[in-house]
């Protein structure tokens, strides 16, 4: 049997880890290279922030997938 919620949470964990890696390795290191005036070639990468915003919600109180689940679970528990 396939559990879509479990798969969503696994994907969410992986995307969060990937974002943290990207933020540290690409964004922070390249900013440091700029500050230190080190010659380097800019590295392009796929930013997965939009994926995380879809799952978590976005600034401006836009609910994400997890908030939708929480609302559904709260409503079910109230019955």
JSON list of N, CA, C and O in Angstrom, two decimals, residues 14-56:
[
{"chain": "A", "resi": 14, "resn": "UNK", "atom": "N", "xyz": [13.19, 16.18, 2.52]},
{"chain": "A", "resi": 14, "resn": "UNK", "atom": "CA", "xyz": [14.28, 16.24, 1.54]},
{"chain": "A", "resi": 14, "resn": "UNK", "atom": "C", "xyz": [14.42, 17.64, 0.95]},
{"chain": "A", "resi": 14, "resn": "UNK", "atom": "O", "xyz": [15.54, 18.14, 0.78]},
{"chain": "A", "resi": 15, "resn": "UNK", "atom": "N", "xyz": [13.31, 18.28, 0.63]},
{"chain": "A", "resi": 15, "resn": "UNK", "atom": "CA", "xyz": [13.36, 19.64, 0.07]},
{"chain": "A", "resi": 15, "resn": "UNK", "atom": "C", "xyz": [13.92, 20.63, 1.09]},
{"chain": "A", "resi": 15, "resn": "UNK", "atom": "O", "xyz": [14.66, 21.55, 0.74]},
{"chain": "A", "resi": 16, "resn": "UNK", "atom": "N", "xyz": [13.57, 20.45, 2.37]},
{"chain": "A", "resi": 16, "resn": "UNK", "atom": "CA", "xyz": [14.09, 21.33, 3.42]},
{"chain": "A", "resi": 16, "resn": "UNK", "atom": "C", "xyz": [15.60, 21.16, 3.57]},
{"chain": "A", "resi": 16, "resn": "UNK", "atom": "O", "xyz": [16.35, 22.14, 3.67]},
{"chain": "A", "resi": 17, "resn": "UNK", "atom": "N", "xyz": [16.06, 19.92, 3.56]},
{"chain": "A", "resi": 17, "resn": "UNK", "atom": "CA", "xyz": [17.51, 19.66, 3.62]},
{"chain": "A", "resi": 17, "resn": "UNK", "atom": "C", "xyz": [18.22, 20.25, 2.41]},
{"chain": "A", "resi": 17, "resn": "UNK", "atom": "O", "xyz": [19.29, 20.85, 2.54]},
{"chain": "A", "resi": 18, "resn": "UNK", "atom": "N", "xyz": [17.62, 20.09, 1.23]},
{"chain": "A", "resi": 18, "resn": "UNK", "atom": "CA", "xyz": [18.23, 20.63, 0.01]},
{"chain": "A", "resi": 18, "resn": "UNK", "atom": "C", "xyz": [18.31, 22.15, 0.08]},
{"chain": "A", "resi": 18, "resn": "UNK", "atom": "O", "xyz": [19.32, 22.74, -0.30]},
{"chain": "A", "resi": 19, "resn": "UNK", "atom": "N", "xyz": [17.27, 22.80, 0.58]},
{"chain": "A", "resi": 19, "resn": "UNK", "atom": "CA", "xyz": [17.27, 24.26, 0.71]},
{"chain": "A", "resi": 19, "resn": "UNK", "atom": "C", "xyz": [18.36, 24.72, 1.67]},
{"chain": "A", "resi": 19, "resn": "UNK", "atom": "O", "xyz": [19.07, 25.69, 1.40]},
{"chain": "A", "resi": 20, "resn": "UNK", "atom": "N", "xyz": [18.50, 24.03, 2.80]},
{"chain": "A", "resi": 20, "resn": "UNK", "atom": "CA", "xyz": [19.55, 24.40, 3.76]},
{"chain": "A", "resi": 20, "resn": "UNK", "atom": "C", "xyz": [20.93, 24.22, 3.14]},
{"chain": "A", "resi": 20, "resn": "UNK", "atom": "O", "xyz": [21.82, 25.06, 3.34]},
{"chain": "A", "resi": 21, "resn": "UNK", "atom": "N", "xyz": [21.13, 23.14, 2.40]},
{"chain": "A", "resi": 21, "resn": "UNK", "atom": "CA", "xyz": [22.40, 22.92, 1.72]},
{"chain": "A", "resi": 21, "resn": "UNK", "atom": "C", "xyz": [22.66, 24.03, 0.71]},
{"chain": "A", "resi": 21, "resn": "UNK", "atom": "O", "xyz": [23.74, 24.62, 0.70]},
{"chain": "A", "resi": 22, "resn": "UNK", "atom": "N", "xyz": [21.67, 24.32, -0.12]},
{"chain": "A", "resi": 22, "resn": "UNK", "atom": "CA", "xyz": [21.83, 25.38, -1.14]},
{"chain": "A", "resi": 22, "resn": "UNK", "atom": "C", "xyz": [22.15, 26.71, -0.50]},
{"chain": "A", "resi": 22, "resn": "UNK", "atom": "O", "xyz": [23.03, 27.44, -0.96]},
{"chain": "A", "resi": 23, "resn": "UNK", "atom": "N", "xyz": [21.42, 27.02, 0.57]},
{"chain": "A", "resi": 23, "resn": "UNK", "atom": "CA", "xyz": [21.61, 28.30, 1.24]},
{"chain": "A", "resi": 23, "resn": "UNK", "atom": "C", "xyz": [23.03, 28.41, 1.79]},
{"chain": "A", "resi": 23, "resn": "UNK", "atom": "O", "xyz": [23.68, 29.44, 1.65]},
{"chain": "A", "resi": 24, "resn": "UNK", "atom": "N", "xyz": [23.53, 27.36, 2.38]},
{"chain": "A", "resi": 24, "resn": "UNK", "atom": "CA", "xyz": [24.87, 27.42, 2.97]},
{"chain": "A", "resi": 24, "resn": "UNK", "atom": "C", "xyz": [25.96, 27.34, 1.90]},
{"chain": "A", "resi": 24, "resn": "UNK", "atom": "O", "xyz": [26.86, 28.17, 1.87]},
{"chain": "A", "resi": 25, "resn": "UNK", "atom": "N", "xyz": [25.88, 26.37, 1.05]},
{"chain": "A", "resi": 25, "resn": "UNK", "atom": "CA", "xyz": [26.96, 26.14, 0.09]},
{"chain": "A", "resi": 25, "resn": "UNK", "atom": "C", "xyz": [26.97, 27.18, -1.02]},
{"chain": "A", "resi": 25, "resn": "UNK", "atom": "O", "xyz": [28.01, 27.76, -1.31]},
{"chain": "A", "resi": 26, "resn": "UNK", "atom": "N", "xyz": [25.83, 27.43, -1.62]},
{"chain": "A", "resi": 26, "resn": "UNK", "atom": "CA", "xyz": [25.82, 28.34, -2.76]},
{"chain": "A", "resi": 26, "resn": "UNK", "atom": "C", "xyz": [25.69, 29.80, -2.35]},
{"chain": "A", "resi": 26, "resn": "UNK", "atom": "O", "xyz": [26.54, 30.61, -2.68]},
{"chain": "A", "resi": 27, "resn": "UNK", "atom": "N", "xyz": [24.65, 30.13, -1.62]},
{"chain": "A", "resi": 27, "resn": "UNK", "atom": "CA", "xyz": [24.41, 31.53, -1.30]},
{"chain": "A", "resi": 27, "resn": "UNK", "atom": "C", "xyz": [25.47, 32.11, -0.37]},
{"chain": "A", "resi": 27, "resn": "UNK", "atom": "O", "xyz": [26.06, 33.14, -0.65]},
{"chain": "A", "resi": 28, "resn": "UNK", "atom": "N", "xyz": [25.71, 31.46, 0.75]},
{"chain": "A", "resi": 28, "resn": "UNK", "atom": "CA", "xyz": [26.63, 32.01, 1.75]},
{"chain": "A", "resi": 28, "resn": "UNK", "atom": "C", "xyz": [28.07, 32.00, 1.24]},
{"chain": "A", "resi": 28, "resn": "UNK", "atom": "O", "xyz": [28.80, 32.99, 1.41]},
{"chain": "A", "resi": 29, "resn": "UNK", "atom": "N", "xyz": [28.49, 30.90, 0.63]},
{"chain": "A", "resi": 29, "resn": "UNK", "atom": "CA", "xyz": [29.87, 30.83, 0.15]},
{"chain": "A", "resi": 29, "resn": "UNK", "atom": "C", "xyz": [30.13, 31.83, -0.96]},
{"chain": "A", "resi": 29, "resn": "UNK", "atom": "O", "xyz": [31.17, 32.48, -0.98]},
{"chain": "A", "resi": 30, "resn": "UNK", "atom": "N", "xyz": [29.17, 31.98, -1.87]},
{"chain": "A", "resi": 30, "resn": "UNK", "atom": "CA", "xyz": [29.38, 32.93, -2.97]},
{"chain": "A", "resi": 30, "resn": "UNK", "atom": "C", "xyz": [29.39, 34.36, -2.44]},
{"chain": "A", "resi": 30, "resn": "UNK", "atom": "O", "xyz": [30.16, 35.19, -2.92]},
{"chain": "A", "resi": 31, "resn": "UNK", "atom": "N", "xyz": [28.56, 34.66, -1.44]},
{"chain": "A", "resi": 31, "resn": "UNK", "atom": "CA", "xyz": [28.58, 35.99, -0.83]},
{"chain": "A", "resi": 31, "resn": "UNK", "atom": "C", "xyz": [29.93, 36.24, -0.15]},
{"chain": "A", "resi": 31, "resn": "UNK", "atom": "O", "xyz": [30.48, 37.35, -0.22]},
{"chain": "A", "resi": 32, "resn": "UNK", "atom": "N", "xyz": [30.46, 35.22, 0.49]},
{"chain": "A", "resi": 32, "resn": "UNK", "atom": "CA", "xyz": [31.77, 35.36, 1.14]},
{"chain": "A", "resi": 32, "resn": "UNK", "atom": "C", "xyz": [32.87, 35.59, 0.09]},
{"chain": "A", "resi": 32, "resn": "UNK", "atom": "O", "xyz": [33.75, 36.41, 0.28]},
{"chain": "A", "resi": 33, "resn": "UNK", "atom": "N", "xyz": [32.81, 34.87, -1.00]},
{"chain": "A", "resi": 33, "resn": "UNK", "atom": "CA", "xyz": [33.79, 35.07, -2.09]},
{"chain": "A", "resi": 33, "resn": "UNK", "atom": "C", "xyz": [33.72, 36.51, -2.59]},
{"chain": "A", "resi": 33, "resn": "UNK", "atom": "O", "xyz": [34.75, 37.13, -2.85]},
{"chain": "A", "resi": 34, "resn": "UNK", "atom": "N", "xyz": [32.51, 37.04, -2.74]},
{"chain": "A", "resi": 34, "resn": "UNK", "atom": "CA", "xyz": [32.36, 38.42, -3.18]},
{"chain": "A", "resi": 34, "resn": "UNK", "atom": "C", "xyz": [32.97, 39.38, -2.18]},
{"chain": "A", "resi": 34, "resn": "UNK", "atom": "O", "xyz": [33.71, 40.31, -2.56]},
{"chain": "A", "resi": 35, "resn": "UNK", "atom": "N", "xyz": [32.69, 39.17, -0.88]},
{"chain": "A", "resi": 35, "resn": "UNK", "atom": "CA", "xyz": [33.24, 40.05, 0.16]},
{"chain": "A", "resi": 35, "resn": "UNK", "atom": "C", "xyz": [34.77, 40.02, 0.17]},
{"chain": "A", "resi": 35, "resn": "UNK", "atom": "O", "xyz": [35.41, 41.04, 0.39]},
{"chain": "A", "resi": 36, "resn": "UNK", "atom": "N", "xyz": [35.32, 38.84, -0.05]},
{"chain": "A", "resi": 36, "resn": "UNK", "atom": "CA", "xyz": [36.78, 38.68, -0.02]},
{"chain": "A", "resi": 36, "resn": "UNK", "atom": "C", "xyz": [37.42, 38.95, -1.38]},
{"chain": "A", "resi": 36, "resn": "UNK", "atom": "O", "xyz": [38.64, 38.80, -1.52]},
{"chain": "A", "resi": 37, "resn": "UNK", "atom": "N", "xyz": [36.60, 39.30, -2.36]},
{"chain": "A", "resi": 37, "resn": "UNK", "atom": "CA", "xyz": [37.07, 39.60, -3.72]},
{"chain": "A", "resi": 37, "resn": "UNK", "atom": "C", "xyz": [37.88, 38.45, -4.32]},
{"chain": "A", "resi": 37, "resn": "UNK", "atom": "O", "xyz": [38.92, 38.65, -4.93]},
{"chain": "A", "resi": 38, "resn": "UNK", "atom": "N", "xyz": [37.37, 37.24, -4.10]},
{"chain": "A", "resi": 38, "resn": "UNK", "atom": "CA", "xyz": [37.98, 36.04, -4.67]},
{"chain": "A", "resi": 38, "resn": "UNK", "atom": "C", "xyz": [37.40, 35.83, -6.07]},
{"chain": "A", "resi": 38, "resn": "UNK", "atom": "O", "xyz": [36.18, 35.89, -6.25]},
{"chain": "A", "resi": 39, "resn": "UNK", "atom": "N", "xyz": [38.28, 35.61, -7.03]},
{"chain": "A", "resi": 39, "resn": "UNK", "atom": "CA", "xyz": [37.82, 35.36, -8.39]},
{"chain": "A", "resi": 39, "resn": "UNK", "atom": "C", "xyz": [37.19, 33.97, -8.46]},
{"chain": "A", "resi": 39, "resn": "UNK", "atom": "O", "xyz": [37.77, 32.98, -8.01]},
{"chain": "A", "resi": 40, "resn": "UNK", "atom": "N", "xyz": [35.98, 33.89, -9.00]},
{"chain": "A", "resi": 40, "resn": "UNK", "atom": "CA", "xyz": [35.28, 32.62, -9.09]},
{"chain": "A", "resi": 40, "resn": "UNK", "atom": "C", "xyz": [34.19, 32.74, -10.14]},
{"chain": "A", "resi": 40, "resn": "UNK", "atom": "O", "xyz": [33.80, 33.84, -10.52]},
{"chain": "A", "resi": 41, "resn": "UNK", "atom": "N", "xyz": [33.70, 31.62, -10.59]},
{"chain": "A", "resi": 41, "resn": "UNK", "atom": "CA", "xyz": [32.58, 31.59, -11.53]},
{"chain": "A", "resi": 41, "resn": "UNK", "atom": "C", "xyz": [31.30, 31.39, -10.74]},
{"chain": "A", "resi": 41, "resn": "UNK", "atom": "O", "xyz": [31.20, 30.45, -9.95]},
{"chain": "A", "resi": 42, "resn": "UNK", "atom": "N", "xyz": [30.34, 32.27, -10.97]},
{"chain": "A", "resi": 42, "resn": "UNK", "atom": "CA", "xyz": [29.05, 32.17, -10.28]},
{"chain": "A", "resi": 42, "resn": "UNK", "atom": "C", "xyz": [28.39, 30.84, -10.60]},
{"chain": "A", "resi": 42, "resn": "UNK", "atom": "O", "xyz": [28.37, 30.42, -11.75]},
{"chain": "A", "resi": 43, "resn": "UNK", "atom": "N", "xyz": [27.85, 30.20, -9.58]},
{"chain": "A", "resi": 43, "resn": "UNK", "atom": "CA", "xyz": [27.19, 28.90, -9.74]},
{"chain": "A", "resi": 43, "resn": "UNK", "atom": "C", "xyz": [25.68, 29.12, -9.71]},
{"chain": "A", "resi": 43, "resn": "UNK", "atom": "O", "xyz": [25.14, 29.71, -8.77]},
{"chain": "A", "resi": 44, "resn": "UNK", "atom": "N", "xyz": [25.00, 28.67, -10.75]},
{"chain": "A", "resi": 44, "resn": "UNK", "atom": "CA", "xyz": [23.55, 28.73, -10.80]},
{"chain": "A", "resi": 44, "resn": "UNK", "atom": "C", "xyz": [22.98, 27.43, -10.23]},
{"chain": "A", "resi": 44, "resn": "UNK", "atom": "O", "xyz": [23.54, 26.37, -10.45]},
{"chain": "A", "resi": 45, "resn": "UNK", "atom": "N", "xyz": [21.89, 27.52, -9.51]},
{"chain": "A", "resi": 45, "resn": "UNK", "atom": "CA", "xyz": [21.24, 26.34, -8.98]},
{"chain": "A", "resi": 45, "resn": "UNK", "atom": "C", "xyz": [19.73, 26.56, -8.98]},
{"chain": "A", "resi": 45, "resn": "UNK", "atom": "O", "xyz": [19.26, 27.69, -9.02]},
{"chain": "A", "resi": 46, "resn": "UNK", "atom": "N", "xyz": [19.00, 25.50, -8.92]},
{"chain": "A", "resi": 46, "resn": "UNK", "atom": "CA", "xyz": [17.55, 25.58, -8.86]},
{"chain": "A", "resi": 46, "resn": "UNK", "atom": "C", "xyz": [17.13, 25.87, -7.42]},
{"chain": "A", "resi": 46, "resn": "UNK", "atom": "O", "xyz": [17.40, 25.07, -6.53]},
{"chain": "A", "resi": 47, "resn": "UNK", "atom": "N", "xyz": [16.52, 27.01, -7.21]},
{"chain": "A", "resi": 47, "resn": "UNK", "atom": "CA", "xyz": [16.05, 27.39, -5.88]},
{"chain": "A", "resi": 47, "resn": "UNK", "atom": "C", "xyz": [14.70, 26.73, -5.63]},
{"chain": "A", "resi": 47, "resn": "UNK", "atom": "O", "xyz": [13.76, 26.93, -6.39]},
{"chain": "A", "resi": 48, "resn": "UNK", "atom": "N", "xyz": [14.60, 25.94, -4.59]},
{"chain": "A", "resi": 48, "resn": "UNK", "atom": "CA", "xyz": [13.37, 25.22, -4.30]},
{"chain": "A", "resi": 48, "resn": "UNK", "atom": "C", "xyz": [12.49, 25.93, -3.26]},
{"chain": "A", "resi": 48, "resn": "UNK", "atom": "O", "xyz": [11.62, 25.31, -2.66]},
{"chain": "A", "resi": 49, "resn": "UNK", "atom": "N", "xyz": [12.71, 27.22, -3.06]},
{"chain": "A", "resi": 49, "resn": "UNK", "atom": "CA", "xyz": [11.93, 27.98, -2.08]},
{"chain": "A", "resi": 49, "resn": "UNK", "atom": "C", "xyz": [10.44, 27.93, -2.41]},
{"chain": "A", "resi": 49, "resn": "UNK", "atom": "O", "xyz": [9.60, 27.85, -1.51]},
{"chain": "A", "resi": 50, "resn": "UNK", "atom": "N", "xyz": [10.08, 27.97, -3.69]},
{"chain": "A", "resi": 50, "resn": "UNK", "atom": "CA", "xyz": [8.67, 27.93, -4.07]},
{"chain": "A", "resi": 50, "resn": "UNK", "atom": "C", "xyz": [8.02, 26.61, -3.65]},
{"chain": "A", "resi": 50, "resn": "UNK", "atom": "O", "xyz": [6.87, 26.58, -3.22]},
{"chain": "A", "resi": 51, "resn": "UNK", "atom": "N", "xyz": [8.77, 25.53, -3.76]},
{"chain": "A", "resi": 51, "resn": "UNK", "atom": "CA", "xyz": [8.26, 24.22, -3.35]},
{"chain": "A", "resi": 51, "resn": "UNK", "atom": "C", "xyz": [8.00, 24.21, -1.85]},
{"chain": "A", "resi": 51, "resn": "UNK", "atom": "O", "xyz": [6.95, 23.73, -1.39]},
{"chain": "A", "resi": 52, "resn": "UNK", "atom": "N", "xyz": [8.93, 24.75, -1.08]},
{"chain": "A", "resi": 52, "resn": "UNK", "atom": "CA", "xyz": [8.75, 24.80, 0.38]},
{"chain": "A", "resi": 52, "resn": "UNK", "atom": "C", "xyz": [7.59, 25.71, 0.77]},
{"chain": "A", "resi": 52, "resn": "UNK", "atom": "O", "xyz": [6.84, 25.40, 1.69]},
{"chain": "A", "resi": 53, "resn": "UNK", "atom": "N", "xyz": [7.44, 26.83, 0.06]},
{"chain": "A", "resi": 53, "resn": "UNK", "atom": "CA", "xyz": [6.32, 27.73, 0.35]},
{"chain": "A", "resi": 53, "resn": "UNK", "atom": "C", "xyz": [4.98, 27.04, 0.07]},
{"chain": "A", "resi": 53, "resn": "UNK", "atom": "O", "xyz": [4.01, 27.26, 0.78]},
{"chain": "A", "resi": 54, "resn": "UNK", "atom": "N", "xyz": [4.93, 26.22, -0.96]},
{"chain": "A", "resi": 54, "resn": "UNK", "atom": "CA", "xyz": [3.71, 25.48, -1.26]},
{"chain": "A", "resi": 54, "resn": "UNK", "atom": "C", "xyz": [3.35, 24.54, -0.11]},
{"chain": "A", "resi": 54, "resn": "UNK", "atom": "O", "xyz": [2.19, 24.44, 0.29]},
{"chain": "A", "resi": 55, "resn": "UNK", "atom": "N", "xyz": [4.35, 23.90, 0.46]},
{"chain": "A", "resi": 55, "resn": "UNK", "atom": "CA", "xyz": [4.10, 22.95, 1.54]},
{"chain": "A", "resi": 55, "resn": "UNK", "atom": "C", "xyz": [3.89, 23.68, 2.88]},
{"chain": "A", "resi": 55, "resn": "UNK", "atom": "O", "xyz": [2.95, 23.38, 3.62]},
{"chain": "A", "resi": 56, "resn": "UNK", "atom": "N", "xyz": [4.75, 24.64, 3.20]},
{"chain": "A", "resi": 56, "resn": "UNK", "atom": "CA", "xyz": [4.72, 25.33, 4.49]},
{"chain": "A", "resi": 56, "resn": "UNK", "atom": "C", "xyz": [3.73, 26.48, 4.55]},
{"chain": "A", "resi": 56, "resn": "UNK", "atom": "O", "xyz": [3.25, 26.83, 5.63]}
]
